[in-house]
Amino acid sequence: MGTTQTLVLPSDRTAAFHARRLLETACAGMTADRLDVACLLATELVSNAVLHAGGTISLSVARDGENLRVEVFDESPALPVVMDGQPLREHGAGLRLVDALASSWGTTGREDSRPGKRVWFALD
C-alpha cells in the first residue's frame, strides 16, 4: 500500500480521539463520507482494544489512493467476537458495524513476536 502511518495510543478513553486525528491526517483529500466511515470503524476497533485488551495499543493506517487499511494491535490473545443482533444491548454492535461497512475485515496474530493480535478493516 502507498503510505503508512502508525501511532501508539493511550490505553484509556482518549485513544479513539487520537485514532480519529491520525485518520483525518492520513485520509486528507478523501470524501467526508469515506472519512466518517473510516473514523467510525477505527473508533470501534480502538474502543474494543481499550475495553477488552488493555496494555499497549497501536494503530496503523495504510493508504493507497482511495484504498485504506486500518489495523489495531493490542496485547491480548483473545479474539473479538461478533455479538448477536439483540437491539437493546449496550455493547456488542461495533463488530457488526465493521462487518457491514468495511470491504473486508479480520483478525490475525501479531507478526512482530509480541503477544496479542491485530484486528483490521479495509475500505476499497
MMTF fields as JSON, N, C-alpha, C and O atoms, coordinates in Angstrom:
{
  "mmtfVersion": "1.0.0",
  "mmtfProducer": "UNKNOWN",
  "numBonds": 495,
  "numAtoms": 496,
  "numGroups": 124,
  "numChains": 1,
  "numModels": 1,
  "chainsPerModel": [1],
  "groupsPerChain": [124],
  "chainIdList": ["A"],
  "bondAtomList": [4, 2, 8, 6, 12, 10, 16, 14, 20, 18, 24, 22, 28, 26, 32, 30, 36, 34, 40, 38, 44, 42, 48, 46, 52, 50, 56, 54, 60, 58, 64, 62, 68, 66, 72, 70, 76, 74, 80, 78, 84, 82, 88, 86, 92, 90, 96, 94, 100, 98, 104, 102, 108, 106, 112, 110, 116, 114, 120, 118, 124, 122, 128, 126, 132, 130, 136, 134, 140, 138, 144, 142, 148, 146, 152, 150, 156, 154, 160, 158, 164, 162, 168, 166, 172, 170, 176, 174, 180, 178, 184, 182, 188, 186, 192, 190, 196, 194, 200, 198, 204, 202, 208, 206, 212, 210, 216, 214, 220, 218, 224, 222, 228, 226, 232, 230, 236, 234, 240, 238, 244, 242, 248, 246, 252, 250, 256, 254, 260, 258, 264, 262, 268, 266, 272, 270, 276, 274, 280, 278, 284, 282, 288, 286, 292, 290, 296, 294, 300, 298, 304, 302, 308, 306, 312, 310, 316, 314, 320, 318, 324, 322, 328, 326, 332, 330, 336, 334, 340, 338, 344, 342, 348, 346, 352, 350, 356, 354, 360, 358, 364, 362, 368, 366, 372, 370, 376, 374, 380, 378, 384, 382, 388, 386, 392, 390, 396, 394, 400, 398, 404, 402, 408, 406, 412, 410, 416, 414, 420, 418, 424, 422, 428, 426, 432, 430, 436, 434, 440, 438, 444, 442, 448, 446, 452, 450, 456, 454, 460, 458, 464, 462, 468, 466, 472, 470, 476, 474, 480, 478, 484, 482, 488, 486, 492, 490],
  "bondOrderList": [1, 1, 1, 1, 1, 1, 1, 1, 1, 1, 1, 1, 1, 1, 1, 1, 1, 1, 1, 1, 1, 1, 1, 1, 1, 1, 1, 1, 1, 1, 1, 1, 1, 1, 1, 1, 1, 1, 1, 1, 1, 1, 1, 1, 1, 1, 1, 1, 1, 1, 1, 1, 1, 1, 1, 1, 1, 1, 1, 1, 1, 1, 1, 1, 1, 1, 1, 1, 1, 1, 1, 1, 1, 1, 1, 1, 1, 1, 1, 1, 1, 1, 1, 1, 1, 1, 1, 1, 1, 1, 1, 1, 1, 1, 1, 1, 1, 1, 1, 1, 1, 1, 1, 1, 1, 1, 1, 1, 1, 1, 1, 1, 1, 1, 1, 1, 1, 1, 1, 1, 1, 1, 1],
  "groupList": [{"groupName": "MET", "atomNameList": ["N", "CA", "C", "O"], "elementList": ["N", "C", "C", "O"], "formalChargeList": [0, 0, 0, 0], "bondAtomList": [1, 0, 2, 1, 3, 2], "bondOrderList": [1, 1, 2], "singleLetterCode": "M", "chemCompType": "L-PEPTIDE LINKING"}, {"groupName": "GLY", "atomNameList": ["N", "CA", "C", "O"], "elementList": ["N", "C", "C", "O"], "formalChargeList": [0, 0, 0, 0], "bondAtomList": [1, 0, 2, 1, 3, 2], "bondOrderList": [1, 1, 2], "singleLetterCode": "G", "chemCompType": "PEPTIDE LINKING"}, {"groupName": "THR", "atomNameList": ["N", "CA", "C", "O"], "elementList": ["N", "C", "C", "O"], "formalChargeList": [0, 0, 0, 0], "bondAtomList": [1, 0, 2, 1, 3, 2], "bondOrderList": [1, 1, 2], "singleLetterCode": "T", "chemCompType": "L-PEPTIDE LINKING"}, {"groupName": "GLN", "atomNameList": ["N", "CA", "C", "O"], "elementList": ["N", "C", "C", "O"], "formalChargeList": [0, 0, 0, 0], "bondAtomList": [1, 0, 2, 1, 3, 2], "bondOrderList": [1, 1, 2], "singleLetterCode": "Q", "chemCompType": "L-PEPTIDE LINKING"}, {"groupName": "LEU", "atomNameList": ["N", "CA", "C", "O"], "elementList": ["N", "C", "C", "O"], "formalChargeList": [0, 0, 0, 0], "bondAtomList": [1, 0, 2, 1, 3, 2], "bondOrderList": [1, 1, 2], "singleLetterCode": "L", "chemCompType": "L-PEPTIDE LINKING"}, {"groupName": "VAL", "atomNameList": ["N", "CA", "C", "O"], "elementList": ["N", "C", "C", "O"], "formalChargeList": [0, 0, 0, 0], "bondAtomList": [1, 0, 2, 1, 3, 2], "bondOrderList": [1, 1, 2], "singleLetterCode": "V", "chemCompType": "L-PEPTIDE LINKING"}, {"groupName": "PRO", "atomNameList": ["N", "CA", "C", "O"], "elementList": ["N", "C", "C", "O"], "formalChargeList": [0, 0, 0, 0], "bondAtomList": [1, 0, 2, 1, 3, 2], "bondOrderList": [1, 1, 2], "singleLetterCode": "P", "chemCompType": "L-PEPTIDE LINKING"}, {"groupName": "SER", "atomNameList": ["N", "CA", "C", "O"], "elementList": ["N", "C", "C", "O"], "formalChargeList": [0, 0, 0, 0], "bondAtomList": [1, 0, 2, 1, 3, 2], "bondOrderList": [1, 1, 2], "singleLetterCode": "S", "chemCompType": "L-PEPTIDE LINKING"}, {"groupName": "ASP", "atomNameList": ["N", "CA", "C", "O"], "elementList": ["N", "C", "C", "O"], "formalChargeList": [0, 0, 0, 0], "bondAtomList": [1, 0, 2, 1, 3, 2], "bondOrderList": [1, 1, 2], "singleLetterCode": "D", "chemCompType": "L-PEPTIDE LINKING"}, {"groupName": "ARG", "atomNameList": ["N", "CA", "C", "O"], "elementList": ["N", "C", "C", "O"], "formalChargeList": [0, 0, 0, 0], "bondAtomList": [1, 0, 2, 1, 3, 2], "bondOrderList": [1, 1, 2], "singleLetterCode": "R", "chemCompType": "L-PEPTIDE LINKING"}, {"groupName": "ALA", "atomNameList": ["N", "CA", "C", "O"], "elementList": ["N", "C", "C", "O"], "formalChargeList": [0, 0, 0, 0], "bondAtomList": [1, 0, 2, 1, 3, 2], "bondOrderList": [1, 1, 2], "singleLetterCode": "A", "chemCompType": "L-PEPTIDE LINKING"}, {"groupName": "PHE", "atomNameList": ["N", "CA", "C", "O"], "elementList": ["N", "C", "C", "O"], "formalChargeList": [0, 0, 0, 0], "bondAtomList": [1, 0, 2, 1, 3, 2], "bondOrderList": [1, 1, 2], "singleLetterCode": "F", "chemCompType": "L-PEPTIDE LINKING"}, {"groupName": "HIS", "atomNameList": ["N", "CA", "C", "O"], "elementList": ["N", "C", "C", "O"], "formalChargeList": [0, 0, 0, 0], "bondAtomList": [1, 0, 2, 1, 3, 2], "bondOrderList": [1, 1, 2], "singleLetterCode": "H", "chemCompType": "L-PEPTIDE LINKING"}, {"groupName": "GLU", "atomNameList": ["N", "CA", "C", "O"], "elementList": ["N", "C", "C", "O"], "formalChargeList": [0, 0, 0, 0], "bondAtomList": [1, 0, 2, 1, 3, 2], "bondOrderList": [1, 1, 2], "singleLetterCode": "E", "chemCompType": "L-PEPTIDE LINKING"}, {"groupName": "CYS", "atomNameList": ["N", "CA", "C", "O"], "elementList": ["N", "C", "C", "O"], "formalChargeList": [0, 0, 0, 0], "bondAtomList": [1, 0, 2, 1, 3, 2], "bondOrderList": [1, 1, 2], "singleLetterCode": "C", "chemCompType": "L-PEPTIDE LINKING"}, {"groupName": "ASN", "atomNameList": ["N", "CA", "C", "O"], "elementList": ["N", "C", "C", "O"], "formalChargeList": [0, 0, 0, 0], "bondAtomList": [1, 0, 2, 1, 3, 2], "bondOrderList": [1, 1, 2], "singleLetterCode": "N", "chemCompType": "L-PEPTIDE LINKING"}, {"groupName": "ILE", "atomNameList": ["N", "CA", "C", "O"], "elementList": ["N", "C", "C", "O"], "formalChargeList": [0, 0, 0, 0], "bondAtomList": [1, 0, 2, 1, 3, 2], "bondOrderList": [1, 1, 2], "singleLetterCode": "I", "chemCompType": "L-PEPTIDE LINKING"}, {"groupName": "TRP", "atomNameList": ["N", "CA", "C", "O"], "elementList": ["N", "C", "C", "O"], "formalChargeList": [0, 0, 0, 0], "bondAtomList": [1, 0, 2, 1, 3, 2], "bondOrderList": [1, 1, 2], "singleLetterCode": "W", "chemCompType": "L-PEPTIDE LINKING"}, {"groupName": "LYS", "atomNameList": ["N", "CA", "C", "O"], "elementList": ["N", "C", "C", "O"], "formalChargeList": [0, 0, 0, 0], "bondAtomList": [1, 0, 2, 1, 3, 2], "bondOrderList": [1, 1, 2], "singleLetterCode": "K", "chemCompType": "L-PEPTIDE LINKING"}],
  "groupTypeList": [0, 1, 2, 2, 3, 2, 4, 5, 4, 6, 7, 8, 9, 2, 10, 10, 11, 12, 10, 9, 9, 4, 4, 13, 2, 10, 14, 10, 1, 0, 2, 10, 8, 9, 4, 8, 5, 10, 14, 4, 4, 10, 2, 13, 4, 5, 7, 15, 10, 5, 4, 12, 10, 1, 1, 2, 16, 7, 4, 7, 5, 10, 9, 8, 1, 13, 15, 4, 9, 5, 13, 5, 11, 8, 13, 7, 6, 10, 4, 6, 5, 5, 0, 8, 1, 3, 6, 4, 9, 13, 12, 1, 10, 1, 4, 9, 4, 5, 8, 10, 4, 10, 7, 7, 17, 1, 2, 2, 1, 9, 13, 8, 7, 9, 6, 1, 18, 9, 5, 17, 11, 10, 4, 8],
  "groupIdList": [1, 2, 3, 4, 5, 6, 7, 8, 9, 10, 11, 12, 13, 14, 15, 16, 17, 18, 19, 20, 21, 22, 23, 24, 25, 26, 27, 28, 29, 30, 31, 32, 33, 34, 35, 36, 37, 38, 39, 40, 41, 42, 43, 44, 45, 46, 47, 48, 49, 50, 51, 52, 53, 54, 55, 56, 57, 58, 59, 60, 61, 62, 63, 64, 65, 66, 67, 68, 69, 70, 71, 72, 73, 74, 75, 76, 77, 78, 79, 80, 81, 82, 83, 84, 85, 86, 87, 88, 89, 90, 91, 92, 93, 94, 95, 96, 97, 98, 99, 100, 101, 102, 103, 104, 105, 106, 107, 108, 109, 110, 111, 112, 113, 114, 115, 116, 117, 118, 119, 120, 121, 122, 123, 124],
  "secStructList": [7, 7, 3, 3, 3, 3, 3, 3, 3, 7, 1, 1, 6, 6, 2, 2, 2, 2, 2, 2, 2, 2, 2, 2, 2, 2, 6, 6, 6, 1, 7, 2, 2, 2, 2, 2, 2, 2, 2, 2, 2, 2, 2, 2, 2, 2, 2, 2, 0, 0, 0, 0, 0, 7, 1, 7, 3, 3, 3, 3, 3, 3, 3, 3, 6, 6, 3, 3, 3, 3, 3, 3, 3, 3, 1, 7, 7, 7, 7, 7, 7, 7, 7, 7, 7, 7, 6, 6, 7, 1, 1, 7, 7, 2, 2, 2, 2, 2, 2, 2, 2, 1, 1, 3, 3, 3, 3, 3, 3, 7, 1, 1, 1, 7, 1, 1, 3, 3, 3, 3, 3, 3, 3, 7],
  "xCoordList": [0.844, 0.0, 0.892, 2.043, 0.41, 1.18, 1.882, 3.072, 1.185, 1.778, 1.164, -0.016, 1.988, 1.525, 1.936, 3.068, 0.996, 1.265, 0.87, -0.151, 1.678, 1.447, 1.526, 2.313, 0.696, 0.644, 0.386, -0.516, 1.18, 0.881, -0.155, 0.028, -1.242, -2.364, -2.343, -1.838, -2.885, -3.036, -4.081, -5.032, -3.904, -4.838, -5.957, -6.224, -6.603, -7.689, -8.739, -8.651, -9.723, -10.857, -10.482, -11.307, -9.279, -8.866, -8.295, -8.021, -8.117, -7.497, -8.256, -7.639, -9.573, -10.361, -10.184, -10.123, -10.102, -9.854, -8.538, -8.49, -7.477, -6.173, -6.205, -5.562, -6.951, -7.085, -7.77, -7.337, -8.828, -9.527, -8.63, -8.685, -7.809, -6.9, -5.912, -5.641, -5.376, -4.454, -5.168, -4.611, -6.385, -7.137, -7.423, -7.34, -7.754, -8.001, -6.771, -6.89, -5.601, -4.357, -4.096, -3.8, -4.207, -3.904, -4.887, -4.535, -6.113, -7.161, -7.418, -8.456, -6.485, -6.656, -6.957, -6.256, -8.01, -8.395, -9.464, -10.036, -9.751, -10.838, -12.168, -12.215, -13.233, -14.55, -14.877, -14.372, -15.717, -16.13, -16.847, -16.662, -17.665, -18.377, -17.405, -17.578, -16.395, -15.415, -14.616, -14.361, -14.223, -13.518, -14.396, -13.912, -15.678, -16.589, -16.682, -16.664, -16.78, -16.843, -15.543, -15.562, -14.421, -13.122, -12.991, -12.531, -13.387, -13.296, -14.227, -13.841, -15.443, -16.39, -15.833, -15.853, -15.338, -14.848, -13.581, -13.427, -12.679, -11.464, -11.811, -11.22, -12.77, -13.202, -13.721, -13.433, -14.472, -14.989, -13.85, -13.847, -12.882, -11.78, -10.902, -10.49, -10.616, -9.784, -10.515, -9.917, -11.798, -12.573, -12.606, -12.506, -12.745, -12.702, -11.358, -11.299, -10.281, -8.95, -8.788, -8.24, -9.257, -9.159, -10.007, -9.554, -11.221, -12.161, -11.786, -11.914, -11.326, -11.144, -9.695, -9.425, -8.756, -7.379, -6.438, -5.65, -6.515, -5.57, -4.165, -3.972, -3.191, -1.803, -1.558, -2.32, -0.498, -0.131, -1.04, -1.242, -1.58, -2.45, -1.82, -1.432, -1.725, -1.161, -2.155, -2.942, -2.104, -2.951, -2.061, -1.118, -2.358, -1.639, -2.652, -3.66, -2.378, -3.258, -2.434, -1.461, -2.832, -2.148, -3.114, -4.261, -2.632, -3.482, -2.789, -1.593, -3.569, -3.112, -4.252, -5.179, -4.184, -5.283, -6.513, -6.482, -7.593, -8.835, -8.909, -9.825, -7.964, -7.96, -7.314, -6.296, -7.916, -7.475, -7.482, -8.414, -6.446, -6.39, -5.996, -4.979, -6.821, -6.605, -6.414, -7.213, -5.339, -5.019, -4.86, -4.221, -5.444, -5.307, -4.618, -5.084, -3.509, -2.721, -2.931, -2.94, -3.099, -3.164, -2.42, -1.922, -2.343, -1.541, -2.347, -1.788, -3.636, -4.47, -4.588, -4.825, -4.426, -4.623, -6.096, -6.417, -6.996, -8.428, -8.954, -8.79, -9.582, -10.108, -11.437, -12.198, -11.718, -13.002, -14.145, -13.97, -15.316, -16.492, -17.595, -17.906, -18.184, -19.335, -20.546, -20.897, -21.178, -22.321, -23.581, -23.657, -24.562, -25.825, -26.525, -26.095, -27.57, -28.225, -29.259, -30.208, -29.129, -30.105, -30.052, -29.006, -31.148, -31.122, -30.902, -30.461, -31.179, -31.085, -29.806, -29.702, -28.847, -27.58, -26.793, -26.753, -26.171, -25.352, -24.05, -23.555, -23.498, -22.245, -22.476, -23.422, -21.605, -21.643, -21.986, -21.903, -22.366, -22.733, -21.537, -21.649, -20.39, -19.24, -18.757, -18.556, -18.57, -18.077, -19.137, -18.801, -20.399, -21.45, -21.364, -21.577, -21.049, -20.836, -19.637, -19.702, -18.554, -17.355, -17.687, -17.298, -18.403, -18.765, -19.652, -19.514, -20.553, -21.489, -20.859, -21.217, -19.927, -19.433, -18.065, -17.758, -17.251, -15.909, -15.991, -16.89, -15.058, -14.958, -14.573, -15.058, -13.687, -13.28, -12.7, -12.329, -12.63, -12.043, -11.651, -12.085, -10.824, -10.419, -9.496, -9.267, -8.982, -8.058, -6.994, -7.278, -5.781, -4.661, -3.755, -3.873, -2.86, -1.827, -0.871, -0.842, -0.108, 0.892, 2.056, 2.343, 2.71, 3.864, 5.174, 6.233, 5.117, 6.322, 6.819, 7.58, 6.411, 6.807, 6.329, 6.737, 5.486, 4.898, 3.589, 2.973, 3.16, 1.882, 0.721, 0.831, -0.382, -1.576, -2.043, -1.746, -2.783, -3.414, -3.461, -3.136, -3.88, -4.123, -5.554, -5.916, -6.358, -7.712, -7.699, -7.252, -8.186, -8.041, -9.348, -10.217, -9.45, -10.506, -9.936, -8.955, -10.569, -10.178, -11.392, -12.52, -11.137, -12.112, -11.507, -10.529, -12.101, -11.595, -12.426, -12.144],
  "yCoordList": [-1.17, 0.0, 1.237, 1.151, 2.359, 3.585, 4.1, 3.842, 4.815, 5.385, 4.752, 4.403, 4.615, 4.052, 4.968, 5.446, 5.202, 5.979, 5.125, 4.438, 5.17, 4.352, 5.235, 6.18, 4.911, 5.679, 4.741, 3.905, 4.88, 4.18, 5.024, 6.227, 4.381, 5.082, 4.93, 3.932, 5.902, 5.708, 4.618, 4.48, 3.862, 2.778, 3.294, 2.741, 4.362, 4.952, 5.512, 5.319, 6.201, 6.661, 7.715, 8.034, 8.263, 9.243, 8.576, 9.261, 7.268, 6.562, 6.776, 6.998, 6.713, 6.881, 8.277, 8.434, 9.283, 10.653, 10.716, 11.274, 10.146, 10.165, 9.368, 9.748, 8.268, 7.473, 8.284, 8.259, 8.996, 9.813, 10.924, 11.231, 11.528, 12.582, 12.008, 12.636, 10.816, 10.196, 9.907, 10.14, 9.406, 9.121, 10.389, 10.379, 11.469, 12.725, 13.164, 13.67, 12.974, 13.317, 12.35, 12.77, 11.059, 10.04, 10.059, 9.681, 10.495, 10.462, 11.822, 12.028, 12.738, 14.067, 13.923, 13.217, 14.603, 14.553, 13.526, 13.559, 12.622, 11.666, 12.367, 13.419, 11.784, 12.371, 12.339, 11.498, 13.257, 13.315, 12.031, 11.55, 11.473, 10.233, 9.085, 8.313, 8.976, 7.885, 8.075, 7.109, 9.306, 9.585, 9.268, 8.705, 9.619, 9.321, 7.821, 7.39, 7.033, 5.572, 5.059, 4.246, 5.524, 5.09, 5.437, 4.611, 6.641, 7.054, 6.239, 5.848, 5.977, 5.17, 3.775, 3.286, 3.135, 1.763, 1.708, 0.807, 2.661, 2.698, 2.921, 2.299, 3.809, 4.055, 2.776, 2.503, 1.995, 0.724, -0.221, -0.8, -0.386, -1.313, -0.831, -1.626, 0.457, 1.003, 0.894, 0.516, 1.221, 1.123, -0.309, -0.538, -1.276, -2.691, -3.031, -3.736, -2.534, -2.826, -2.221, -2.866, -0.998, -0.358, -1.118, -1.385, -1.461, -2.092, -3.531, -3.953, -4.278, -5.72, -6.182, -7.257, -5.398, -5.888, -5.207, -5.871, -3.89, -3.157, -3.253, -3.681, -2.859, -2.895, -1.879, -0.926, -2.09, -1.185, -1.418, -2.551, -0.324, -0.372, 0.503, 1.642, -0.042, 0.715, 0.732, -0.197, 1.805, 1.968, 2.178, 2.968, 1.476, 1.65, 1.957, 1.263, 3.0, 3.399, 3.387, 4.128, 2.54, 2.448, 2.909, 2.465, 3.803, 4.366, 4.271, 4.536, 3.886, 3.873, 4.454, 3.736, 5.735, 6.406, 6.417, 6.956, 5.826, 5.744, 4.479, 4.332, 3.563, 2.322, 2.565, 3.25, 1.996, 2.241, 0.923, 0.127, 0.703, -0.442, 0.1, 0.777, -0.213, 0.242, -0.997, -1.932, -0.99, -2.117, -1.619, -0.594, -2.348, -2.053, -3.246, -4.379, -2.982, -4.013, -3.88, -2.772, -5.01, -4.981, -6.189, -7.011, -6.299, -7.344, -8.548, -9.457, -8.572, -9.692, -10.727, -10.366, -12.016, -13.042, -13.347, -14.048, -12.838, -13.118, -12.475, -11.275, -13.285, -12.782, -12.074, -12.438, -11.067, -10.373, -11.282, -12.191, -11.022, -11.83, -10.924, -9.901, -11.307, -10.581, -11.035, -12.215, -10.081, -10.397, -10.545, -10.02, -11.264, -11.423, -10.078, -9.093, -10.032, -8.783, -8.275, -7.616, -8.543, -8.036, -6.508, -5.936, -5.842, -4.392, -3.546, -2.404, -4.034, -3.198, -3.415, -2.934, -4.116, -4.333, -3.036, -2.29, -2.771, -1.568, -1.718, -0.744, -2.914, -3.184, -4.316, -5.092, -4.4, -5.541, -5.229, -6.118, -4.007, -3.683, -3.281, -3.216, -3.009, -2.485, -3.36, -2.873, -4.635, -5.51, -5.759, -6.034, -5.667, -5.761, -4.558, -4.692, -3.381, -2.2, -2.401, -2.112, -2.896, -3.149, -4.125, -3.91, -5.193, -6.199, -5.613, -5.969, -4.725, -4.146, -3.078, -2.962, -2.299, -1.129, -1.301, -0.612, -2.201, -2.399, -3.291, -4.124, -3.111, -4.003, -5.401, -6.402, -5.45, -6.708, -6.372, -5.231, -7.391, -7.2, -8.57, -9.603, -8.556, -9.823, -9.61, -8.487, -10.708, -10.666, -11.73, -12.822, -11.411, -12.339, -12.126, -11.142, -13.064, -12.865, -11.779, -11.409, -11.283, -10.26, -10.917, -12.096, -10.164, -10.668, -10.142, -10.381, -9.419, -8.808, -9.528, -8.952, -10.752, -11.618, -11.106, -11.647, -10.094, -9.626, -10.374, -10.84, -10.492, -11.159, -10.306, -9.084, -10.956, -10.22, -10.511, -11.556, -9.555, -9.736, -8.425, -7.348, -8.581, -7.452, -7.603, -8.649, -6.571, -6.543, -5.442, -4.328, -5.749, -4.822, -4.71, -5.579, -3.618, -3.498, -2.783, -2.045, -3.016, -2.368, -1.66, -2.146, -0.514, 0.189, 0.289, 1.006, -0.437, -0.447, 0.441, 0.554],
  "zCoordList": [0.0, 0.0, 0.0, 0.427, -0.454, -0.63, 0.609, 0.787, 1.463, 2.664, 3.906, 3.93, 4.927, 6.189, 7.328, 7.387, 8.227, 9.438, 10.63, 10.599, 11.677, 12.864, 14.102, 14.159, 15.096, 16.323, 17.496, 17.44, 18.564, 19.811, 20.536, 20.725, 20.94, 21.554, 23.065, 23.578, 23.781, 25.223, 25.469, 24.699, 26.52, 26.831, 27.726, 28.793, 27.274, 28.054, 27.097, 25.885, 27.647, 26.843, 25.803, 24.947, 25.847, 24.843, 23.582, 22.597, 23.604, 22.482, 21.173, 20.131, 21.216, 19.991, 19.408, 18.189, 20.26, 19.798, 19.019, 17.923, 19.582, 18.92, 17.616, 16.638, 17.601, 16.379, 15.281, 14.129, 15.631, 14.631, 14.087, 12.896, 14.94, 14.465, 13.441, 12.418, 13.72, 12.769, 11.453, 10.381, 11.527, 10.305, 9.512, 8.283, 10.188, 9.473, 8.693, 7.577, 9.268, 8.574, 7.424, 6.305, 7.706, 6.695, 5.533, 4.415, 5.786, 4.761, 4.12, 3.491, 4.277, 3.679, 2.192, 1.468, 1.75, 0.343, 0.029, -1.06, 0.94, 0.725, 0.974, 1.611, 0.473, 0.704, 2.197, 2.941, 2.611, 4.022, 4.435, 5.553, 3.54, 3.868, 4.117, 5.06, 3.281, 3.433, 4.724, 5.443, 5.018, 6.259, 7.461, 8.443, 7.403, 8.507, 8.772, 9.925, 7.718, 7.877, 8.476, 9.4, 7.96, 8.486, 9.965, 10.754, 10.346, 11.746, 12.63, 13.731, 12.17, 12.939, 13.185, 14.314, 12.136, 12.269, 13.118, 13.942, 12.923, 13.74, 15.206, 16.088, 15.467, 16.845, 17.479, 18.645, 16.737, 17.268, 17.622, 18.708, 16.724, 16.992, 18.139, 18.984, 18.172, 19.248, 20.584, 21.591, 20.593, 21.835, 22.347, 23.553, 21.446, 21.856, 22.481, 23.488, 21.888, 22.427, 23.82, 24.714, 24.009, 25.32, 26.338, 27.451, 25.962, 26.881, 27.224, 28.374, 26.23, 26.429, 26.503, 27.039, 25.978, 25.896, 26.869, 27.542, 26.949, 27.781, 27.222, 26.085, 28.012, 27.556, 26.457, 26.293, 25.713, 24.629, 23.428, 22.991, 22.91, 21.734, 20.663, 20.922, 19.459, 18.338, 17.192, 17.015, 16.417, 15.249, 14.041, 14.086, 12.968, 11.717, 10.622, 10.487, 9.841, 8.747, 7.471, 7.34, 6.533, 5.243, 4.157, 4.096, 3.307, 2.258, 0.916, 0.79, -0.087, -1.467, -2.3, -2.676, -2.584, -3.277, -2.391, -1.285, -2.869, -2.094, -1.253, -0.444, -1.428, -0.648, 0.702, 0.807, 1.726, 3.09, 3.861, 3.739, 4.646, 5.549, 6.92, 7.07, 7.911, 9.278, 10.144, 10.097, 10.938, 11.808, 13.23, 13.469, 14.177, 15.595, 16.234, 16.122, 16.9, 17.571, 19.074, 19.609, 19.753, 21.215, 21.758, 20.989, 23.075, 23.708, 24.178, 24.792, 23.904, 24.336, 23.225, 22.072, 23.551, 22.533, 22.278, 21.318, 23.114, 22.96, 21.682, 21.461, 20.853, 19.584, 19.8, 20.697, 18.985, 19.113, 18.689, 17.877, 19.252, 18.97, 18.457, 19.066, 17.334, 16.816, 17.631, 17.636, 18.319, 19.168, 18.314, 17.203, 18.848, 18.126, 17.994, 18.593, 17.235, 16.889, 17.861, 17.435, 19.142, 20.099, 20.11, 20.419, 19.783, 19.575, 20.828, 20.7, 22.001, 23.189, 23.987, 25.116, 23.438, 24.131, 24.176, 23.198, 25.31, 25.432, 24.65, 24.083, 24.615, 23.91, 22.919, 23.052, 21.935, 21.039, 19.6, 18.753, 19.29, 17.914, 17.063, 15.839, 17.69, 16.967, 15.829, 14.717, 16.089, 15.024, 13.955, 12.803, 14.321, 13.296, 12.355, 11.15, 12.91, 12.064, 11.143, 9.948, 11.708, 10.909, 9.784, 8.636, 10.112, 9.123, 8.025, 6.855, 8.401, 7.44, 6.55, 5.378, 7.093, 6.366, 5.708, 4.735, 6.222, 5.65, 4.412, 4.297, 3.499, 2.345, 2.802, 2.273, 3.802, 4.422, 5.786, 6.058, 6.641, 7.963, 8.495, 7.986, 9.527, 10.118, 11.298, 11.746, 11.779, 12.895, 12.698, 12.204, 13.082, 12.982, 14.185, 14.915, 14.366, 15.371, 14.918, 13.744, 15.84, 15.506, 14.786, 14.997, 13.951, 13.204, 13.761, 13.18, 14.894, 15.445, 16.696, 17.473, 16.9, 18.018, 19.376, 20.404, 19.41, 20.659, 20.88, 19.921, 22.132, 22.384, 21.88, 21.787, 21.56, 21.185, 19.779, 19.199, 19.249, 17.942, 17.164, 17.663, 15.923, 15.029, 14.522, 13.984, 14.689, 14.125, 13.079, 13.35, 11.889, 10.776, 9.978, 10.041, 9.233, 8.221, 7.012, 7.105, 5.886, 4.64, 4.042, 4.127, 3.442, 2.635, 1.239, 1.022, 0.3, -1.076, -1.969, -3.162]
}
